[in-house]
Amino acid sequence: GGSLAVALWQKGYPVVAVASRSFASAQSLASRVVGCVPFASVQGAADASDVVFITTSDDAIEPVASGISWRTGQGVVHCSGAASLDVLHQVVLQGAVAGAFHPLQAISSVENGVSSIPGTTFGIEGDGEMRGFLKDTALAIGGRPIFLNAEDKPLYHLSGVMMGGLLTTMTAVVAELWEVFGIERAEGLKALIPMMRQVSYNLESSGLPGAVAGPYSRGDVGTVRKHLEALRSRAPHMLPLYRELALAGLPFAIEKGTLKPERAEE
């Protein structure tokens, strides 16, 4: 929510009001945006605004939205990637216009979030004027708008969770593996991050399957066998993760042409 507010304000949108679970949090965000007034109540912030972005956790969207009195024609936009517009049912019954606007991005702080928005894809739901408004909003802050159907949102959001949250988790697990051979996790992370940057570059420049690499994509059965033996004896908790990811990558290696089907079977 904070990242979106700052990004909109930087592009000339009047961000006039903010409310949060604590007034101190609302004051903190308001201090970053000229002309933004912190409100102690959510209703107060809603009354002051023509379009309201609800940037709570997913489970809180419906109870928060249902607890507010809305005006006819007022815009109400939630920022969940998994929830559809049905969580704003009570909003629509009051005559307001519902929309959804989700950044497919890993945002950990206001500052990092603002700088990461350019180039980010925004998943949008909404009809008519709301659809056009949210498309223009995404473009104004440097985003890439896409339009989603309600039934597709869980898979869309899952893709972001796997790439963002679970990639972070996998990095943490792999960095911790360094401690098994006597090097601190922090040093492992320092070693892995440049590789992650290069992998991103390879994907951007070579696409799929061109960026696919690694011993299992080349058919290096002997090396893979060494990996499996090492994990069995020293880090067995990693074995299922390694095996599933390696197997999932084989079709892309065959598509690239670096792995023959019979070698993949082996």
Coordinates of C-alpha atoms in Angstrom, one line a residue:
G1 CA 0.0 0.0 0.0
G2 CA 2.7 2.5 0.9
S3 CA 4.7 1.7 -2.3
L4 CA 1.6 2.2 -4.4
A5 CA 0.7 5.5 -2.7
V6 CA 4.2 7.0 -3.2
A7 CA 4.4 5.8 -6.8
L8 CA 1.0 7.3 -7.6
W9 CA 1.9 10.6 -5.9
Q10 CA 5.2 10.8 -7.8
K11 CA 3.3 10.5 -11.1
G12 CA 0.9 13.3 -10.2
Y13 CA -2.1 11.4 -8.7
P14 CA -3.6 13.2 -5.7
V15 CA -3.2 10.8 -2.8
V16 CA -5.4 12.6 -0.3
A17 CA -6.0 10.2 2.6
V18 CA -4.7 7.2 4.4
A19 CA -5.9 5.0 7.3
S20 CA -4.2 2.0 8.8
R21 CA -4.6 -0.4 11.8
S22 CA -2.6 2.1 13.8
F23 CA -2.7 5.9 13.5
A24 CA 1.1 6.0 13.8
S25 CA 1.3 3.8 10.6
A26 CA -1.0 6.2 8.8
Q27 CA 1.0 9.2 9.9
S28 CA 4.2 7.5 8.7
L29 CA 2.9 7.0 5.2
A30 CA 1.3 10.5 5.1
S31 CA 4.7 12.0 5.9
R32 CA 6.0 10.6 2.6
V33 CA 3.3 12.0 0.4
V34 CA 2.6 15.8 0.1
G35 CA -1.1 16.6 0.7
C36 CA -1.9 13.2 2.2
V37 CA -3.9 13.4 5.4
P38 CA -3.8 10.5 8.0
F39 CA -7.1 9.5 9.4
A40 CA -7.8 7.6 12.7
S41 CA -10.7 5.8 11.1
V42 CA -11.0 3.9 7.8
Q43 CA -14.4 5.5 7.2
G44 CA -12.8 9.0 7.4
A45 CA -10.2 8.1 4.8
A46 CA -12.9 6.6 2.5
D47 CA -15.1 9.7 2.9
A48 CA -12.3 11.9 1.7
S49 CA -11.5 9.9 -1.4
D50 CA -13.0 9.3 -4.8
V51 CA -11.1 6.1 -5.4
V52 CA -10.0 3.9 -2.4
F53 CA -7.3 1.2 -2.6
I54 CA -7.7 -1.5 0.0
T55 CA -4.2 -2.8 0.6
T56 CA -4.9 -5.1 3.6
S57 CA -4.0 -8.8 3.8
D58 CA -6.3 -10.9 1.6
D59 CA -8.4 -12.2 4.4
A60 CA -9.1 -8.7 5.7
I61 CA -10.4 -7.2 2.4
E62 CA -14.0 -8.4 2.7
P63 CA -14.6 -7.4 6.4
V64 CA -12.9 -4.1 5.9
A65 CA -14.8 -3.2 2.8
S66 CA -18.1 -4.4 4.2
G67 CA -17.6 -2.2 7.3
I68 CA -17.5 1.0 5.3
S69 CA -20.3 3.2 4.0
W70 CA -19.7 3.9 0.3
R71 CA -21.0 6.5 -2.1
T72 CA -22.7 5.8 -5.4
G73 CA -20.0 5.9 -8.1
Q74 CA -17.1 5.8 -5.7
G75 CA -14.2 3.5 -6.8
V76 CA -13.1 0.7 -4.5
V77 CA -10.1 -1.3 -5.6
H78 CA -8.5 -4.2 -3.7
C79 CA -4.9 -5.2 -4.3
S80 CA -5.1 -9.0 -3.9
G81 CA -3.7 -11.2 -6.6
A82 CA -5.7 -14.3 -5.5
A83 CA -9.1 -12.8 -4.5
S84 CA -11.6 -11.8 -7.2
L85 CA -14.2 -9.0 -7.1
D86 CA -16.7 -11.1 -5.1
V87 CA -15.0 -10.0 -1.9
L88 CA -16.4 -6.5 -2.8
H89 CA -19.9 -7.7 -3.1
Q90 CA -21.2 -5.4 -0.4
V91 CA -19.4 -2.5 -2.0
V92 CA -21.3 -3.0 -5.2
L93 CA -24.6 -3.3 -3.5
Q94 CA -24.1 0.2 -2.1
G95 CA -23.6 1.6 -5.6
A96 CA -19.8 1.8 -5.6
V97 CA -17.6 0.5 -8.5
A98 CA -15.3 -2.4 -7.8
G99 CA -11.9 -3.2 -9.2
A100 CA -8.7 -5.2 -8.5
F101 CA -5.2 -4.0 -9.0
H102 CA -2.3 -6.4 -8.1
P103 CA 1.4 -5.9 -8.6
L104 CA 3.2 -9.1 -9.5
Q105 CA 6.2 -8.1 -7.5
A106 CA 8.1 -9.1 -4.3
I107 CA 7.8 -5.9 -2.2
S108 CA 9.5 -5.9 1.2
S109 CA 9.5 -2.2 2.0
V110 CA 8.1 1.1 0.7
E111 CA 11.4 2.2 -0.7
N112 CA 12.2 -1.1 -2.5
G113 CA 8.6 -1.3 -3.7
V114 CA 8.6 2.1 -5.3
S115 CA 11.8 1.4 -7.2
S116 CA 10.6 -2.0 -8.3
I117 CA 7.3 -0.9 -9.8
P118 CA 8.6 0.1 -13.3
G119 CA 8.3 -2.9 -15.5
T120 CA 6.1 -4.8 -13.0
T121 CA 3.0 -6.5 -14.4
F122 CA -0.3 -5.5 -12.8
G123 CA -3.2 -8.0 -12.8
I124 CA -6.4 -6.1 -13.3
E125 CA -10.1 -6.9 -12.9
G126 CA -12.9 -4.5 -13.5
D127 CA -15.5 -3.4 -16.0
G128 CA -16.0 -0.3 -18.2
E129 CA -14.6 2.9 -16.8
M130 CA -12.8 1.1 -13.9
R131 CA -11.0 -1.2 -16.3
G132 CA -9.7 1.8 -18.3
F133 CA -8.8 3.7 -15.2
L134 CA -6.7 0.9 -13.7
K135 CA -5.0 0.2 -17.1
D136 CA -4.1 3.9 -17.3
T137 CA -2.9 3.9 -13.7
A138 CA -0.6 0.9 -14.3
L139 CA 0.9 2.5 -17.4
A140 CA 1.4 5.9 -15.6
I141 CA 3.6 4.3 -12.9
G142 CA 5.6 2.3 -15.4
G143 CA 3.7 -1.0 -15.1
R144 CA 2.5 -3.6 -17.6
P145 CA -1.3 -4.1 -17.3
I146 CA -2.9 -7.5 -18.0
F147 CA -6.6 -8.4 -17.6
L148 CA -7.6 -11.4 -15.6
N149 CA -10.7 -13.6 -15.3
A150 CA -11.9 -14.4 -11.8
E151 CA -11.3 -18.2 -12.2
D152 CA -7.7 -17.6 -13.3
K153 CA -6.5 -15.5 -10.4
P154 CA -5.5 -18.3 -8.0
L155 CA -3.1 -19.7 -10.6
Y156 CA -1.9 -16.2 -11.6
H157 CA -1.2 -15.4 -7.9
L158 CA 0.4 -18.8 -7.3
S159 CA 2.9 -18.2 -10.1
G160 CA 4.0 -15.0 -8.3
V161 CA 4.2 -16.8 -4.9
M162 CA 6.4 -19.5 -6.4
M163 CA 8.7 -17.0 -8.1
G164 CA 8.8 -14.5 -5.2
G165 CA 8.2 -16.2 -1.8
L166 CA 9.2 -19.7 -2.7
L167 CA 12.3 -18.6 -4.6
T168 CA 13.3 -16.6 -1.5
T169 CA 12.7 -19.7 0.6
M170 CA 14.7 -21.9 -1.8
T171 CA 17.6 -19.4 -1.7
A172 CA 17.5 -19.5 2.1
V173 CA 17.5 -23.3 2.2
V174 CA 20.4 -23.5 -0.3
A175 CA 22.4 -20.9 1.5
E176 CA 22.0 -22.8 4.7
L177 CA 23.4 -25.9 2.9
W178 CA 26.7 -24.1 2.9
E179 CA 26.8 -24.6 6.7
V180 CA 26.9 -28.3 6.2
F181 CA 30.4 -27.9 4.6
G182 CA 31.6 -25.4 7.2
I183 CA 30.8 -22.0 5.6
E184 CA 28.4 -19.5 7.2
R185 CA 24.9 -19.0 5.6
A186 CA 25.6 -15.3 5.0
E187 CA 28.7 -16.2 2.9
G188 CA 26.6 -18.7 1.0
L189 CA 24.1 -16.0 0.2
K190 CA 26.8 -13.7 -1.0
A191 CA 28.0 -16.4 -3.4
L192 CA 24.5 -17.2 -4.7
I193 CA 23.2 -13.7 -5.3
P194 CA 25.5 -13.0 -8.3
M195 CA 24.3 -16.3 -9.8
M196 CA 20.7 -15.3 -9.3
R197 CA 21.3 -12.0 -11.1
Q198 CA 22.9 -13.9 -14.0
V199 CA 20.1 -16.4 -14.2
S200 CA 17.6 -13.5 -14.5
Y201 CA 19.7 -11.9 -17.2
N202 CA 19.9 -15.2 -19.1
L203 CA 16.2 -15.6 -18.9
E204 CA 15.6 -12.1 -20.1
S205 CA 18.1 -12.3 -23.0
S206 CA 17.8 -16.0 -24.0
G207 CA 14.2 -16.8 -23.0
L208 CA 13.0 -20.4 -22.6
P209 CA 14.3 -22.9 -23.2
G210 CA 17.5 -21.1 -24.1
A211 CA 18.4 -20.1 -20.5
V212 CA 18.1 -23.7 -19.2
A213 CA 21.4 -24.9 -17.9
G214 CA 22.9 -27.3 -15.3
P215 CA 24.2 -30.9 -15.2
Y216 CA 20.8 -32.6 -15.5
S217 CA 20.0 -30.4 -18.5
R218 CA 23.2 -31.6 -20.1
G219 CA 22.7 -35.2 -19.2
D220 CA 25.6 -35.4 -16.8
V221 CA 24.3 -38.5 -15.0
G222 CA 27.5 -39.1 -13.1
T223 CA 27.4 -35.6 -11.6
V224 CA 23.7 -35.9 -10.7
R225 CA 24.5 -39.2 -9.0
K226 CA 27.2 -37.5 -6.9
H227 CA 24.6 -34.8 -5.9
L228 CA 22.1 -37.5 -4.8
E229 CA 24.7 -39.4 -2.8
A230 CA 25.9 -36.3 -1.0
L231 CA 22.4 -35.2 -0.1
R232 CA 21.4 -38.7 1.1
S233 CA 24.4 -38.8 3.5
R234 CA 24.7 -35.1 4.6
A235 CA 21.5 -33.2 3.9
P236 CA 18.6 -35.7 3.4
H237 CA 16.0 -33.1 4.0
M238 CA 17.0 -31.4 0.7
L239 CA 16.7 -34.6 -1.4
P240 CA 13.0 -34.4 -2.3
L241 CA 13.3 -30.7 -3.3
Y242 CA 16.4 -31.3 -5.5
R243 CA 14.8 -34.4 -7.2
E244 CA 11.5 -32.7 -8.0
L245 CA 13.1 -29.5 -9.4
A246 CA 15.6 -31.6 -11.5
L247 CA 12.9 -33.7 -12.9
A248 CA 10.7 -30.7 -13.7
G249 CA 13.5 -29.2 -15.7
L250 CA 14.1 -32.2 -18.0
P251 CA 11.3 -31.3 -20.6
F252 CA 12.8 -27.9 -21.1
A253 CA 16.3 -29.4 -21.6
I254 CA 14.9 -31.7 -24.2
E255 CA 13.1 -28.8 -25.9
K256 CA 16.4 -26.9 -26.0
G257 CA 18.1 -29.8 -27.6
T258 CA 20.9 -30.3 -25.1
L259 CA 19.4 -33.5 -23.7
K260 CA 18.3 -36.5 -25.7
P261 CA 15.1 -38.2 -24.6
E262 CA 16.9 -41.5 -23.9
R263 CA 19.4 -39.7 -21.7
A264 CA 16.6 -37.9 -19.9
E265 CA 15.1 -41.3 -19.2
E266 CA 18.3 -42.5 -17.8

